[in-house]
Every structure is written in C-alpha cells, then in structure tokens.
Coordinates of C-alpha atoms and ligand atoms in Angstrom, one line a residue:
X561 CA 38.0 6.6 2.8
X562 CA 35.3 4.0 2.2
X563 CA 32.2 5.4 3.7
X564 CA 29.2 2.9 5.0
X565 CA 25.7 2.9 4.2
X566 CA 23.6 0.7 6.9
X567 CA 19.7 0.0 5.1
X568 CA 17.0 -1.6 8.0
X569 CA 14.5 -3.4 6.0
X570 CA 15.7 -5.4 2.4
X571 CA 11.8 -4.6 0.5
X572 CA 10.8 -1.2 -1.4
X573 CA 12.1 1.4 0.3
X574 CA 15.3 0.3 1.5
X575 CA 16.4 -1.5 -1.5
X576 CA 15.6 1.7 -3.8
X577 CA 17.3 3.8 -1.4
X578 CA 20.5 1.1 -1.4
X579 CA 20.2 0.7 -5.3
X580 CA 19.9 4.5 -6.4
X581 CA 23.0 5.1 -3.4
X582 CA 24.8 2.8 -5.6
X583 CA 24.3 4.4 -8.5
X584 CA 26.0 7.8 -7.1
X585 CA 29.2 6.2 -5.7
X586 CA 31.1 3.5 -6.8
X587 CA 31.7 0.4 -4.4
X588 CA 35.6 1.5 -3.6
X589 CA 33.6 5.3 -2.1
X590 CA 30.3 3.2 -0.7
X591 CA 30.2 0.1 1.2
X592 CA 26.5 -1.0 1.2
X593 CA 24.9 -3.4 3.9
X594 CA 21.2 -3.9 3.9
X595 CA 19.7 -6.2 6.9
X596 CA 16.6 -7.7 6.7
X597 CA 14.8 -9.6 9.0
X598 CA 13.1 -11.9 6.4
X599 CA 13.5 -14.6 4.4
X600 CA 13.4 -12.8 1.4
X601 CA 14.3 -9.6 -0.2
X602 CA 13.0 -6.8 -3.3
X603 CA 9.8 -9.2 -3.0
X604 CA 6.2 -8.2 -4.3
X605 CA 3.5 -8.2 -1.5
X606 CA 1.3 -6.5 -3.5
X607 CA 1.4 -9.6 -5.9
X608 CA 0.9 -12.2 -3.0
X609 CA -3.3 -11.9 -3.2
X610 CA -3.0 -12.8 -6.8
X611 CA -0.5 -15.5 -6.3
X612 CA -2.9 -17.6 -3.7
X613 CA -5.5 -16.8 -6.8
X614 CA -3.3 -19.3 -9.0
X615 CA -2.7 -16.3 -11.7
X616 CA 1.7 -15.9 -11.6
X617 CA 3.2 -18.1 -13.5
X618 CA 6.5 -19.3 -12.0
X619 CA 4.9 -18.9 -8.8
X620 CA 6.8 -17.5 -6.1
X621 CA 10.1 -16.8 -7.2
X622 CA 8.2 -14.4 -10.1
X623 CA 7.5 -12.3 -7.2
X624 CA 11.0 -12.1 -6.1
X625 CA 12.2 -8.8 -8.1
X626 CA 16.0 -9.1 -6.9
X627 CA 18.2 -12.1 -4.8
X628 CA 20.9 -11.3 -2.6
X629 CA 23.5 -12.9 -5.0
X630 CA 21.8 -10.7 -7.8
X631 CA 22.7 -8.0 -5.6
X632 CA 25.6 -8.4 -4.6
X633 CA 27.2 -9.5 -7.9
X634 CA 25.6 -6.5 -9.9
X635 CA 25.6 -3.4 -7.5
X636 CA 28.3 -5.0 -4.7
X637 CA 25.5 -4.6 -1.8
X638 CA 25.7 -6.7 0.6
X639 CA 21.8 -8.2 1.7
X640 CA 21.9 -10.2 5.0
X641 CA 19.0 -12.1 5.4
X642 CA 17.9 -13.4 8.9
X643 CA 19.0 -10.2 10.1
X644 CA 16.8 -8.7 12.5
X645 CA 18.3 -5.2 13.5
X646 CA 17.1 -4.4 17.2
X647 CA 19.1 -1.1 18.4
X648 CA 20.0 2.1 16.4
X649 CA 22.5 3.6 18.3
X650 CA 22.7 7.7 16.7
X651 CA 25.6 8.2 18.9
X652 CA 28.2 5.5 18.2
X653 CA 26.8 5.4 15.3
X654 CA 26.1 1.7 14.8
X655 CA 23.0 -1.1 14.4
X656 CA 23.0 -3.8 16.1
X657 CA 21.5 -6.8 14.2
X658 CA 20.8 -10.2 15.9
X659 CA 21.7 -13.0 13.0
X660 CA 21.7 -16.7 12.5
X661 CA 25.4 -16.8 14.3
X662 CA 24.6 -14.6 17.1
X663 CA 24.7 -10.4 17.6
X664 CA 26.3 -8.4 14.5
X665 CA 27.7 -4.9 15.5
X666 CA 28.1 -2.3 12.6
X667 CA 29.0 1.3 12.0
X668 CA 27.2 3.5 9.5
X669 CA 27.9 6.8 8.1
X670 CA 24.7 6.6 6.6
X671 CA 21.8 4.7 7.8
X672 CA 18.1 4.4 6.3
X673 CA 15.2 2.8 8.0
X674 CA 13.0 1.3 5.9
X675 CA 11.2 -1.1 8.2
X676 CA 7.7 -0.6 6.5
X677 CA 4.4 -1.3 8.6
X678 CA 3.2 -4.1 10.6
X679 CA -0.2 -5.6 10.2
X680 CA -2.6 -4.4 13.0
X681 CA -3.3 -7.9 15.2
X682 CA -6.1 -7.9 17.8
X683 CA -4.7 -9.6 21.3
X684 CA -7.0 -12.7 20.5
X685 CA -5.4 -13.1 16.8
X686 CA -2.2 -12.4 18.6
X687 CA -3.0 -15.5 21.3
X688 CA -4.0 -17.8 18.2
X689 CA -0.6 -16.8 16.2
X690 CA 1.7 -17.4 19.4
X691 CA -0.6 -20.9 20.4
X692 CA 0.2 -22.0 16.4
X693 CA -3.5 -22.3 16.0
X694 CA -3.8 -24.1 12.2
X695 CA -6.0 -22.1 9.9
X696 CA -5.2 -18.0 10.7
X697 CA -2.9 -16.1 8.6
X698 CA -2.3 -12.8 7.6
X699 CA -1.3 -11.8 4.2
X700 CA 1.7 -9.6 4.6
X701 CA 4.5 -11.5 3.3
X702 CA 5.6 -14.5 1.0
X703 CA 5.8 -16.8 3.5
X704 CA 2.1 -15.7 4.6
X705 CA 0.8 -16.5 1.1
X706 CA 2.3 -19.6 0.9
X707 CA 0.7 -20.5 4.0
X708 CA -2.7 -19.6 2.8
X709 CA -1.9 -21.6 -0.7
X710 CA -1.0 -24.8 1.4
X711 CA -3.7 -24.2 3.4
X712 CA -5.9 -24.5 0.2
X713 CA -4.2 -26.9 -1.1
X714 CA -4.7 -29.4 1.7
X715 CA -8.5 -29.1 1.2
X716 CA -9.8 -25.6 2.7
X717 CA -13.8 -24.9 2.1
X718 CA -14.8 -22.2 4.3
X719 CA -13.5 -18.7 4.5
X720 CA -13.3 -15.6 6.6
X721 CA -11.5 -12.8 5.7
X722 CA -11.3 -10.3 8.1
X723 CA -10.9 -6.7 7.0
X724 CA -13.0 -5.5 4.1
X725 CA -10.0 -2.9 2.6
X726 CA -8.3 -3.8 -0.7
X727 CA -6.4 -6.3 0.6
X728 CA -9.3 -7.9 2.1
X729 CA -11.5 -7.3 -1.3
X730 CA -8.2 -8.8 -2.9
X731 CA -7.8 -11.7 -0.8
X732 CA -11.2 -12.7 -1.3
X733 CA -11.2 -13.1 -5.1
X734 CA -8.4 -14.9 -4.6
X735 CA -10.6 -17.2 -2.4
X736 CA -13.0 -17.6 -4.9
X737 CA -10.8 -18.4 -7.7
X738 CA -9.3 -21.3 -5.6
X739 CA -13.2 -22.3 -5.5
X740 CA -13.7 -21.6 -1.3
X741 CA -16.7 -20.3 0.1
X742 CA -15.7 -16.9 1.5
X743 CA -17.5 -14.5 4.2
X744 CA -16.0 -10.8 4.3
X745 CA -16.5 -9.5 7.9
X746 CA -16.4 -5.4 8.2
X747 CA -16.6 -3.4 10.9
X748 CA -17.8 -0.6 8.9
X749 CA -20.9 -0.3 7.1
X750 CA -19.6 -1.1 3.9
X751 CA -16.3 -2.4 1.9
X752 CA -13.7 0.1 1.0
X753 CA -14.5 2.8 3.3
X754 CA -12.4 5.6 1.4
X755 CA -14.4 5.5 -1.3
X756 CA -18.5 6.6 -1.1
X757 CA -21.0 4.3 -0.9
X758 CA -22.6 5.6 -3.7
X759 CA -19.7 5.0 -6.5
X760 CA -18.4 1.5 -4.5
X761 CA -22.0 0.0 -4.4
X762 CA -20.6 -1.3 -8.0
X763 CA -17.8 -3.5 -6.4
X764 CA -20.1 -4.5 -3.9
X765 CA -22.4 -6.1 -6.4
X766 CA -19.9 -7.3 -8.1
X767 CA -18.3 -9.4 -4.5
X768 CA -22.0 -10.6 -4.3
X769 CA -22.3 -12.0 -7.4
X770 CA -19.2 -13.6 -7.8
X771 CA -20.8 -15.7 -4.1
X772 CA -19.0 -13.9 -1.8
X773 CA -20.8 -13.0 1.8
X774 CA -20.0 -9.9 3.0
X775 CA -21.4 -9.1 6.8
X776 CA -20.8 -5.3 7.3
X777 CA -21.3 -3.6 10.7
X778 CA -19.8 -7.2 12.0
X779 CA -16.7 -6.7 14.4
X780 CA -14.7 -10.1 14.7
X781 CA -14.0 -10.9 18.7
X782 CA -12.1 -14.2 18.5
X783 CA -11.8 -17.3 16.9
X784 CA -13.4 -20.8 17.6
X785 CA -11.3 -23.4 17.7
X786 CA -11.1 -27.4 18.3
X787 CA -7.9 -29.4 18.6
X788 CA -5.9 -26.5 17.8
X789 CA -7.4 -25.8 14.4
X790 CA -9.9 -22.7 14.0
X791 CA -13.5 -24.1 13.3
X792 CA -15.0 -20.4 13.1
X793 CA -14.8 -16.4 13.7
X794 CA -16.7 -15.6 16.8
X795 CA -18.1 -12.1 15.6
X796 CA -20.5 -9.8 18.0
X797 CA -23.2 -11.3 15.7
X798 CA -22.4 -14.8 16.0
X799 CA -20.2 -17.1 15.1
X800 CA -19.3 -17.5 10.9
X801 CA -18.1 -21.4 10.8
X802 CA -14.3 -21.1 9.2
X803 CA -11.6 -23.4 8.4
X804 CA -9.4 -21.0 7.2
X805 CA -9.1 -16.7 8.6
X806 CA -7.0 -14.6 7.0
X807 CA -7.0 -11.7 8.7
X808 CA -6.8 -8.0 6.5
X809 CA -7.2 -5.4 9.2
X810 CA -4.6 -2.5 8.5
X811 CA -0.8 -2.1 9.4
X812 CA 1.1 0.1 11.6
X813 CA 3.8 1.9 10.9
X814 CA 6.9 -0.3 12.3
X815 CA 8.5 2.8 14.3
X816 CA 10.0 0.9 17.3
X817 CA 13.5 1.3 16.7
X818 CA 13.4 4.9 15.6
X819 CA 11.4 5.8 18.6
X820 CA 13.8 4.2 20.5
X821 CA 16.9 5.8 18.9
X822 CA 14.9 9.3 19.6
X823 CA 14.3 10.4 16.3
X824 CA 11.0 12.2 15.5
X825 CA 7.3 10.0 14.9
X826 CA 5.2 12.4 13.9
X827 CA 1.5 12.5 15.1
X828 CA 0.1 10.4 12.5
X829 CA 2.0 7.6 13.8
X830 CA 4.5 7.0 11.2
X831 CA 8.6 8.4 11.3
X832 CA 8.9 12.3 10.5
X833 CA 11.3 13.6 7.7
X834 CA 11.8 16.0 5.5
X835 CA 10.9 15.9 1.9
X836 CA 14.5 14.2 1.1
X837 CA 13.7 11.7 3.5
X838 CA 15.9 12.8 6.2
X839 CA 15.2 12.1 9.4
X840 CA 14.6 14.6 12.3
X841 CA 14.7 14.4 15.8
X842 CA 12.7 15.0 18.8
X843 CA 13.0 18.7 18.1
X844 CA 12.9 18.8 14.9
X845 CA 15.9 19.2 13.4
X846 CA 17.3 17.3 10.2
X847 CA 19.9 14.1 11.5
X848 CA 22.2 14.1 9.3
X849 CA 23.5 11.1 7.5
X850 CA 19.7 9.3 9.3
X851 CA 16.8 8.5 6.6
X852 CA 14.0 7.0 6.7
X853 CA 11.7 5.7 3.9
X854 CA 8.3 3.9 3.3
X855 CA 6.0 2.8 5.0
X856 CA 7.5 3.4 8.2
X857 CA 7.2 7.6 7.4
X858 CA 4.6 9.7 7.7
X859 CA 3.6 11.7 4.5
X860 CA 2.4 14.7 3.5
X861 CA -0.9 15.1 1.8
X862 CA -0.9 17.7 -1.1
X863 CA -4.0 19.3 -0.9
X864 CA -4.1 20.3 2.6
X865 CA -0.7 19.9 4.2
X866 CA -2.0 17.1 6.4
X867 CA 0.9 14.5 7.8
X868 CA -0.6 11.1 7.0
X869 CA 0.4 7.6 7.1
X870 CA 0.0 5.8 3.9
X871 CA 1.4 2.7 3.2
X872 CA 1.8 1.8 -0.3
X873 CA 4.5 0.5 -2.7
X874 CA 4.3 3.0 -5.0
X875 CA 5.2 5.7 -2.2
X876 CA 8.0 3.1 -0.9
X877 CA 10.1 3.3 -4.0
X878 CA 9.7 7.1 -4.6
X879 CA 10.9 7.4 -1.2
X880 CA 13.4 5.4 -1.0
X881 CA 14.8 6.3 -4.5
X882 CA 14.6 10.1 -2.7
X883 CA 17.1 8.9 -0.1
X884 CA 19.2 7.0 -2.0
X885 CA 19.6 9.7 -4.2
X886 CA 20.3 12.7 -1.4
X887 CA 22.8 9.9 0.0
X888 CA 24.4 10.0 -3.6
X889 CA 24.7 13.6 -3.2
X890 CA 22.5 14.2 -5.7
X891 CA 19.0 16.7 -5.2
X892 CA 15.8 14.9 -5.0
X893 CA 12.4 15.4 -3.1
X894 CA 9.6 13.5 -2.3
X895 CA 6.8 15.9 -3.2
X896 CA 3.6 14.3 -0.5
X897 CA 0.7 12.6 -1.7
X898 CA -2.7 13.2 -3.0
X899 CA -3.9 9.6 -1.4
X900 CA -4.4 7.6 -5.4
X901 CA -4.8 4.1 -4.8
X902 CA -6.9 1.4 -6.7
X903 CA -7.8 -2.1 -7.0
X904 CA -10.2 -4.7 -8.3
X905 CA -12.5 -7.7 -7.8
X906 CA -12.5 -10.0 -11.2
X907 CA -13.3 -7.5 -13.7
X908 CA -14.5 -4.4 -11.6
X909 CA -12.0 -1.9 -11.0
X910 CA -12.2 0.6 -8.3
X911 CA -10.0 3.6 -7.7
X912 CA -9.9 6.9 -5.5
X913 CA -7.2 9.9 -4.8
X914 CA -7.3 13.5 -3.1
X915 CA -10.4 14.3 -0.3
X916 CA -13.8 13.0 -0.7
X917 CA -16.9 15.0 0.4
X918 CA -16.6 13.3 3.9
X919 CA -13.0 14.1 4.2
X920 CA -13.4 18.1 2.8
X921 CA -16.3 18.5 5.6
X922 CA -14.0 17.2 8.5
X923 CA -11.1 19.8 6.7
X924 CA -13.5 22.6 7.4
X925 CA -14.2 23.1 3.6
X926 CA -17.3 23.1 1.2
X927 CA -17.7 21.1 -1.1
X928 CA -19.2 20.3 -4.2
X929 CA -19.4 16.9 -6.0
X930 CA -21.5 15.3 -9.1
X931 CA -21.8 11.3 -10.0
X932 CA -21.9 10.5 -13.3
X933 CA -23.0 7.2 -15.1
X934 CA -21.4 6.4 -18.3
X935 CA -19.1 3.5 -20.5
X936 CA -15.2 3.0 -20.5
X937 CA -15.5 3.2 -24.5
X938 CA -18.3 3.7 -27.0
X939 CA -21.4 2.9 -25.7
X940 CA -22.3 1.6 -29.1
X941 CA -19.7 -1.5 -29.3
X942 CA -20.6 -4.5 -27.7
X943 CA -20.8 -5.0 -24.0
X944 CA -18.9 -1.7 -23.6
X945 CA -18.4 -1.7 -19.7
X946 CA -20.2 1.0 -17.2
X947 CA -18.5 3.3 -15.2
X948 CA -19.5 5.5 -12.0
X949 CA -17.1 8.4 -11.7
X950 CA -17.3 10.8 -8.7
X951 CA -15.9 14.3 -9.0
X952 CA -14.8 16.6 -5.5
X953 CA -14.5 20.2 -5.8
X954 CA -13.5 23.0 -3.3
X955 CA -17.0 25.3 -3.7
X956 CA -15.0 28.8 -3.3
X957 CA -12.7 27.9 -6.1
X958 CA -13.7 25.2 -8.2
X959 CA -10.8 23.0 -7.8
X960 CA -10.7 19.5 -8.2
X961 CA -9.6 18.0 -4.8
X962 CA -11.0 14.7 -5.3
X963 CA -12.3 11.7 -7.1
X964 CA -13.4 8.1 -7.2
X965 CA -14.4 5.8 -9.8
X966 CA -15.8 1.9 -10.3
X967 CA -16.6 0.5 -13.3
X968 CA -15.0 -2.0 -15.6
X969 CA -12.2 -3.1 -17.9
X970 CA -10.3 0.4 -18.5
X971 CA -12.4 2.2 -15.9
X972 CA -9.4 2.0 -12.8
X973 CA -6.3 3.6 -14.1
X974 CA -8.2 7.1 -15.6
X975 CA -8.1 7.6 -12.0
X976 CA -4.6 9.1 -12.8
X977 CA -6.7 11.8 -14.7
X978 CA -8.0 12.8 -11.7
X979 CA -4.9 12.5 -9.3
X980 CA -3.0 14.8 -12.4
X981 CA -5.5 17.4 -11.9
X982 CA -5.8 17.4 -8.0
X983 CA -2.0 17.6 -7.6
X984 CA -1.6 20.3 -10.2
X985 CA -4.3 22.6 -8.9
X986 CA -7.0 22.5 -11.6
X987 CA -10.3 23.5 -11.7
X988 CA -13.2 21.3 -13.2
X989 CA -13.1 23.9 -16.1
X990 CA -9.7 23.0 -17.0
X991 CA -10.6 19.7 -16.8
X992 CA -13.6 20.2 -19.0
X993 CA -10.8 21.5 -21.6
X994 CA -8.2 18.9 -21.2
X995 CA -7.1 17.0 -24.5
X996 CA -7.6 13.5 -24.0
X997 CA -7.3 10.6 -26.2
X998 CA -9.9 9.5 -28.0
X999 CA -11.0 6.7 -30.1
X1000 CA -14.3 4.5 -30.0
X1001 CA -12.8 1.2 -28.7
X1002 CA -10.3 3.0 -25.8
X1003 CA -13.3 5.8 -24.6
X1004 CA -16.2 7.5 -25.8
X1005 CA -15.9 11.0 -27.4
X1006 CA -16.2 12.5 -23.7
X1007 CA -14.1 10.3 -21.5
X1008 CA -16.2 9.5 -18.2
X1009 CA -13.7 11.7 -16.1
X1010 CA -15.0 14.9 -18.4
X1011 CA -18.3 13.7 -18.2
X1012 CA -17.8 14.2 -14.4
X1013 CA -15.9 17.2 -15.1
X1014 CA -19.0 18.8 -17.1
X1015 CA -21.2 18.2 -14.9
X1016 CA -19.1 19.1 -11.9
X1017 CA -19.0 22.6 -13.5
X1018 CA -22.6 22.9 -13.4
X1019 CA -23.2 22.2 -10.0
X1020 CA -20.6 24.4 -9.1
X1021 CA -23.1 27.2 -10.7
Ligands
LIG1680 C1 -1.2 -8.2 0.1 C2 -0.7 -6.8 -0.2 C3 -1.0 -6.2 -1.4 C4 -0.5 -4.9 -1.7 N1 -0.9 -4.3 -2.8 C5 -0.4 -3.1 -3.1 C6 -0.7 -2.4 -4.3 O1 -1.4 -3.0 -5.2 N2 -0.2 -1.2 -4.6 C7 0.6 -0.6 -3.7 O2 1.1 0.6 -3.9 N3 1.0 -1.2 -2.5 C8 0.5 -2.4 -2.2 N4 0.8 -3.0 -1.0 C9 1.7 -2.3 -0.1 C10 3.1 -2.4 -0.4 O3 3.5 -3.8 -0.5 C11 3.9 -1.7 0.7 O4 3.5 -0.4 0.8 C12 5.4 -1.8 0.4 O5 5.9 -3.1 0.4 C13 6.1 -0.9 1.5 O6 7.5 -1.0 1.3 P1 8.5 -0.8 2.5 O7 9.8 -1.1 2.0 O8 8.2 0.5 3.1 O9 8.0 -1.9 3.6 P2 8.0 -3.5 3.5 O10 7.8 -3.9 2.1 O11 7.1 -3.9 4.6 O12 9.5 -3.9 3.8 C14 10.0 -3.6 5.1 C15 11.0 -4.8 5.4 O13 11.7 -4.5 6.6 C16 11.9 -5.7 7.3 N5 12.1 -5.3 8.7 C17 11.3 -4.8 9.5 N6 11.9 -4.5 10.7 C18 13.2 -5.0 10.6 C19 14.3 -5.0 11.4 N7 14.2 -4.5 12.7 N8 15.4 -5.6 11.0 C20 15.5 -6.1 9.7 N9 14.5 -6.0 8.9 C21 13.3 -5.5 9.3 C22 10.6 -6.5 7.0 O14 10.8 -7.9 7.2 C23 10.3 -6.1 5.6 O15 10.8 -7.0 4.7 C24 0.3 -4.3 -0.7 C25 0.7 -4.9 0.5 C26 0.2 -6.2 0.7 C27 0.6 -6.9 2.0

C-alpha cells in the first residue's frame, strides 16, 4: 500500500527531508506532498543580502534552487504552494492546510515539520507592517528582498538597519553597494556579539570605513512616519532620519503548530527530537512516523550537551536529509553542533564556532585563550591580508573548545580548522601538530590557526 509523507514548510529542511525520502522509496511505495505557505520553494535566503547588493546574476530566479514542476517531474513530489498548513492533528493523523481554493484535508503516515523560524518583530514594527507603512522591511524571504530592491530602485538615500548580527552586517554592505547612506542601530555594545570585541574590532573598522554609521548601545523604539511612509527610527537616543528600515533583529523558532499538536518544545524554544530528527512528545517519548527539522528544532551543542536554538541553513539540510533518510528506512543521525558560523563585510571576513571565553565562564569552566596577529599567506607577497585569530581552551585539559577569527581574503573559512578540532576533542598540542597545507600564496609556513595554536600552548603553561 502506498504510504504518505505530509512535509510543513517547502525551504531547507523540508525539501531535504522530501528529496532524500524519495531517494529510499520509489513513488508507487511513497506519495510525497510538501505545503508551503510561500510563494516560493528550495529558495536561498541566505543569498537575498547579496542579491539587494546587485552581485547574482540572473537575479532572483538564480536563488531559486528547485521549482515545483522541477519537483514534481524529477522526484514525483508534489509542492503546493499557497498552502498555509494550520492544524496537525497526531491522532487522525492528518494537516489541515488552508489553500487558494479553500481548506485541504490530508492524511499522513509520515509527517515532518520543517516550518523554520520567524523573524523577531517589536509590537511597533508589527503596527507599521499591518498599517502598510512604505519604507520597513525585513529580510527573511524573496519577496522581502525584492521589496528592499524596489525600494532602492525607486530612489532610496537614507538607511537604518536594525539589528547589528550577520544579517544586519550583510544587509548593510548590501546598502552600500547600492550607494545608500546606511546607520546600523545595536542594542549591544558592539556588532556581532558572538564574537569578542577584541578579534571583531577588525570588521568594525572595516563597516566604518566603507561609511557606514554604526550607533551601538542604541535600542530602536518606533518609527517616524508622515503620510504613511517612514521618515526615521525613533531610537532611545533620538531619532536617525530614514527612508528606508530594514529590520535584522533575530528569528524565533516557528513552533505554533507543534505546540499545538502537543509534541515536545524544548526549553530553548525551538521543537525537541531525537538525533534522527524524530519528534517526541510532552513526555518525552519518540512519535513515531512525526519529524521535525531545521530551524524550527532545538539542537544540541557538542561541547557541553547544551539544547540550543540555532538557525542556520547549513543545520537545515543536515537535518532534514537526517529525516528523510530515517523515513527511507535507512540509519542516519544528526550529530549537534559546535555553533560555526561566518560572514563578511566587502573584503573582511569574520567567523566563530564552539564557546568563547564569555560563554566557558557562564558554563562554569576555566578557560584559557591567546590572540594572535598574523597574514592569510606569506607576509612577504604583496598586500598579503591580516588576520586576528582567537583560540579557546578548557584550562584542566587543554582542549580546544573555541575560536574566532577576522581578517581578509582567505582568513573566514580556516574557521573549519578550528570547528574540526573542537568537535573531535583536540587539544592545542594536537593542533600545534596538525599537517596543513602549505604554500606561500595560500598561507604562511605556520597557518594563523597554529600560530594561535602555539601560542595557546604556552599560555596554557
Ligand atoms: C538574509 C539571510 C541570510 C542567511 N544567510 C545564511 C548563511 O550565510 N548561512 C547559513 O547557514 N544560514 C543562513 N541563513 C539562514 C538560513 O536561510 C535558514 O537557516 C534556513 O533557510 C532554514 O531552513 P528551514 O527549512 O529550517 O526554514 P526556512 O528556510 O525558514 O523554511 C521554512 C518554510 O516553511 C514555510 N512555512 C512556515 N510555516 C508554514 C505553515 N504553517 N504552512 C506552510 N508553510 C509554512 C515558510 O514559508 C518557509 O518557506 C540566512 C537567512 C537569512 C534570512
């Protein structure tokens, strides 16, 4: 008998999970029917900041990974656009999604919710959205950035970006490229508050000189507007003139209809499962046949077991290939995180993973760490770029549970180094000892991350 996979959510997660189901079982053992609320689906958020900037080619279609029709014609899953699923029932066993024709009832044997995170809205952003107030967007979708493009298309000047995380440090540049004057208003005292203010002071000169304002310790309270268009950010410092917001301030795991169906959201806010993704209930117990992937899930972090929400893309996929493949019947797990991320501002690129110094002392451990100064490649060939590289180690052991780096062209990615390290347990002593590549124009004969490493090793005594 034909069995039925229901997917809640057509991006990362659910699509992986859909397409990896459909690699298992054949379309006469699996019907596949993924709902999403949107207009598109398999789209590239992360690429939207760098789309406003003018740099994909083909524009926003480029960004589309996968159409419905592609879907349906080469893996026989069925997207539904439009389709914005608002009860899980767990015991009839069925979604109900309300679609351009009216209510759509459907039974699942297997059902994965991969509803990913929505993006934190104060009440007065919230009041500007629902009034249709021209000149505030957010940046979570396509439709979002091609907001913001028209926006600065029709003859924008005068930024705010609210939120100074990556998306906000993204957005910006983006900003800038398009020739806008852009303020960055944080709350916090600097930009990119998971990494130190000692290793991110780079970026930070880097925003500066490329013109942008950035106003830490600033909380936005509301928006200025006059006939319906926003004219500035009211901020508890004064008002920053604006004619075009884009707000950057954090998402929230979308858990609604799992709550509601009485499965499990774990303490960090985000849906709890297992490390195949399955999803458990109030009491803890695996659902069977119930998954849940992405950024709606809360995560484990390797290094010290802590449930976490994270929302990234590279999780998404892993996670949702995890389900896909456990609805397959084949044996996968999603192993936790160790919290790598990274980004950029032009040419600055700026990376962190595992527990800084901060995050070790509110763990209850000691720590150790040492800064290093040095160049992405020989320091003798011409305009070789700098690099600040922070290494994080547990004092008892030596272990390497964190790091953080800014620095240019080539600096970002040997973040991956670091996240290698942390997740397999080594000390800076192995690290010291690994055998990396070298070769003058790709790193010097110590790459930065050993340099770290070294001297890691000798504060550790
Ligand atoms: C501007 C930007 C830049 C980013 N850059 C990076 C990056 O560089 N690296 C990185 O790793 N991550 C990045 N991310 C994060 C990444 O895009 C997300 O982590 C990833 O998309 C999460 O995938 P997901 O499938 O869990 O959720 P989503 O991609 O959010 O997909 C969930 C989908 O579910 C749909 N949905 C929700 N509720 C319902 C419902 N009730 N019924 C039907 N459909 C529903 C939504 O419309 C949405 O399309 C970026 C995000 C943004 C916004």
């Amino acid at each position: 008998m034909t069995e039925r996979l229901v997917v809640v959510g057509g991006d990362a997660a659910g699509m992986s999970a859909a397409s990896q189901a459909r690699r298992r079982r054949g379309r006469d053992e699996l019907e596949i029917v993924a709902f999403e609320r949107g207009a598109h689906t398999s789209y590239s958020a992360c690429g939207i900041p760098y789309w406003i900037g003018g740099l994909v080619a083909g524009g926003r279609d480029a960004l589309v990974a996968r159409s419905p029709e592609a879907f349906a014609r080469d893996h026989a899953i069925d997207v539904r656009l439009g389709h914005d699923v608002t009860t899980v029932d767990l015991d009839r066993r069925e979604v109900v999604a309300r679609g351009p024709g009216g209510d759509v009832r459907l039974g699942f044997d297997h059902l994965v919710l991969g509803a990913g995170a929505g993006p934190v809205t104060p009440d007065w952003a919230a009041e500007a959205f629902a009034a249709g107030t021209r000149g505030v967007y957010r940046a979570q979708t396509l439709p979002d950035g091609e907001a913001i493009r028209a926006a600065v298309g029709a003859g924008a000047r005068r930024a705010v970006v609210c939120g100074g995380g990556y998306i906000g440090v993204e957005v910006t540049e983006a900003l800038l490229r398009r020739g806008l004057d852009v303020t960055v208003v944080q709350r916090g005292p600097q930009l990119m508050g998971s990494i130190d203010p000692e290793v991110s002071v780079g970026l930070r000169h880097a925003m500066e000189g490329h013109g942008a304002t950035l106003r830490c310790g600033t909380v936005a309270r509301g928006l200025v507007t006059r006939a319906g268009a926003v004219t500035a950010v009211a901020t508890d410092q004064g008002e920053i003139p604006a004619d075009l917001v884009v707000l950057a301030l954090g998402v929230r795991p979308r858990t609604e209809l799992a709550a509601a169906a009485g499965l499990r959201i774990g303490g960090s806010g985000g849906i709890a499962t297992d490390d195949r993704q399955r999803a458990l209930d109030a009491d803890g117990a695996v659902v069977e046949g119930v998954y849940a992937a992405g950024d709606c899930t809360e995560v484990v972090h390797r290094v010290y077991g802590r449930r976490m929400t994270v929302a990234l893309g590279t999780h998404a996929n892993k996670q949702g290939r995890v389900a896909g493949i456990t609805i397959g019947g084949g044996q996968a797990r999603f192993p936790g995180v160790v919290g790598t991320a990274i980004t950029g501002f032009f040419d600055v690129e700026a990376a962190r993973t595992g527990l800084s110094c901060a995050e070790m002392g509110r763990a209850g451990v000691e720590c150790v760490h040492a800064t290093i100064e040095s160049t992405t490649i020989a320091g003798y060939l011409p305009d070789a770029p700098r690099v600040t590289v922070r290494l994080v180690a547990e004092a008892a052991t030596g272990r390497v549970v964190g790091g953080q780096l800014v620095g240019g062209r080539g600096a970002g990615k040997r973040i991956d180094t670091i996240a290698t390290a942390v997740t397999a347990g080594m000390t800076a002593e192995d690290l010291v000892g690994l055998d990396l590549a070298y070769c003058p124009p790709y790193s010097p004969v110590w790459d930065p991350v050993q340099v770290a490493a070294r001297k890691l090793l000798d504060a550790l005594g």
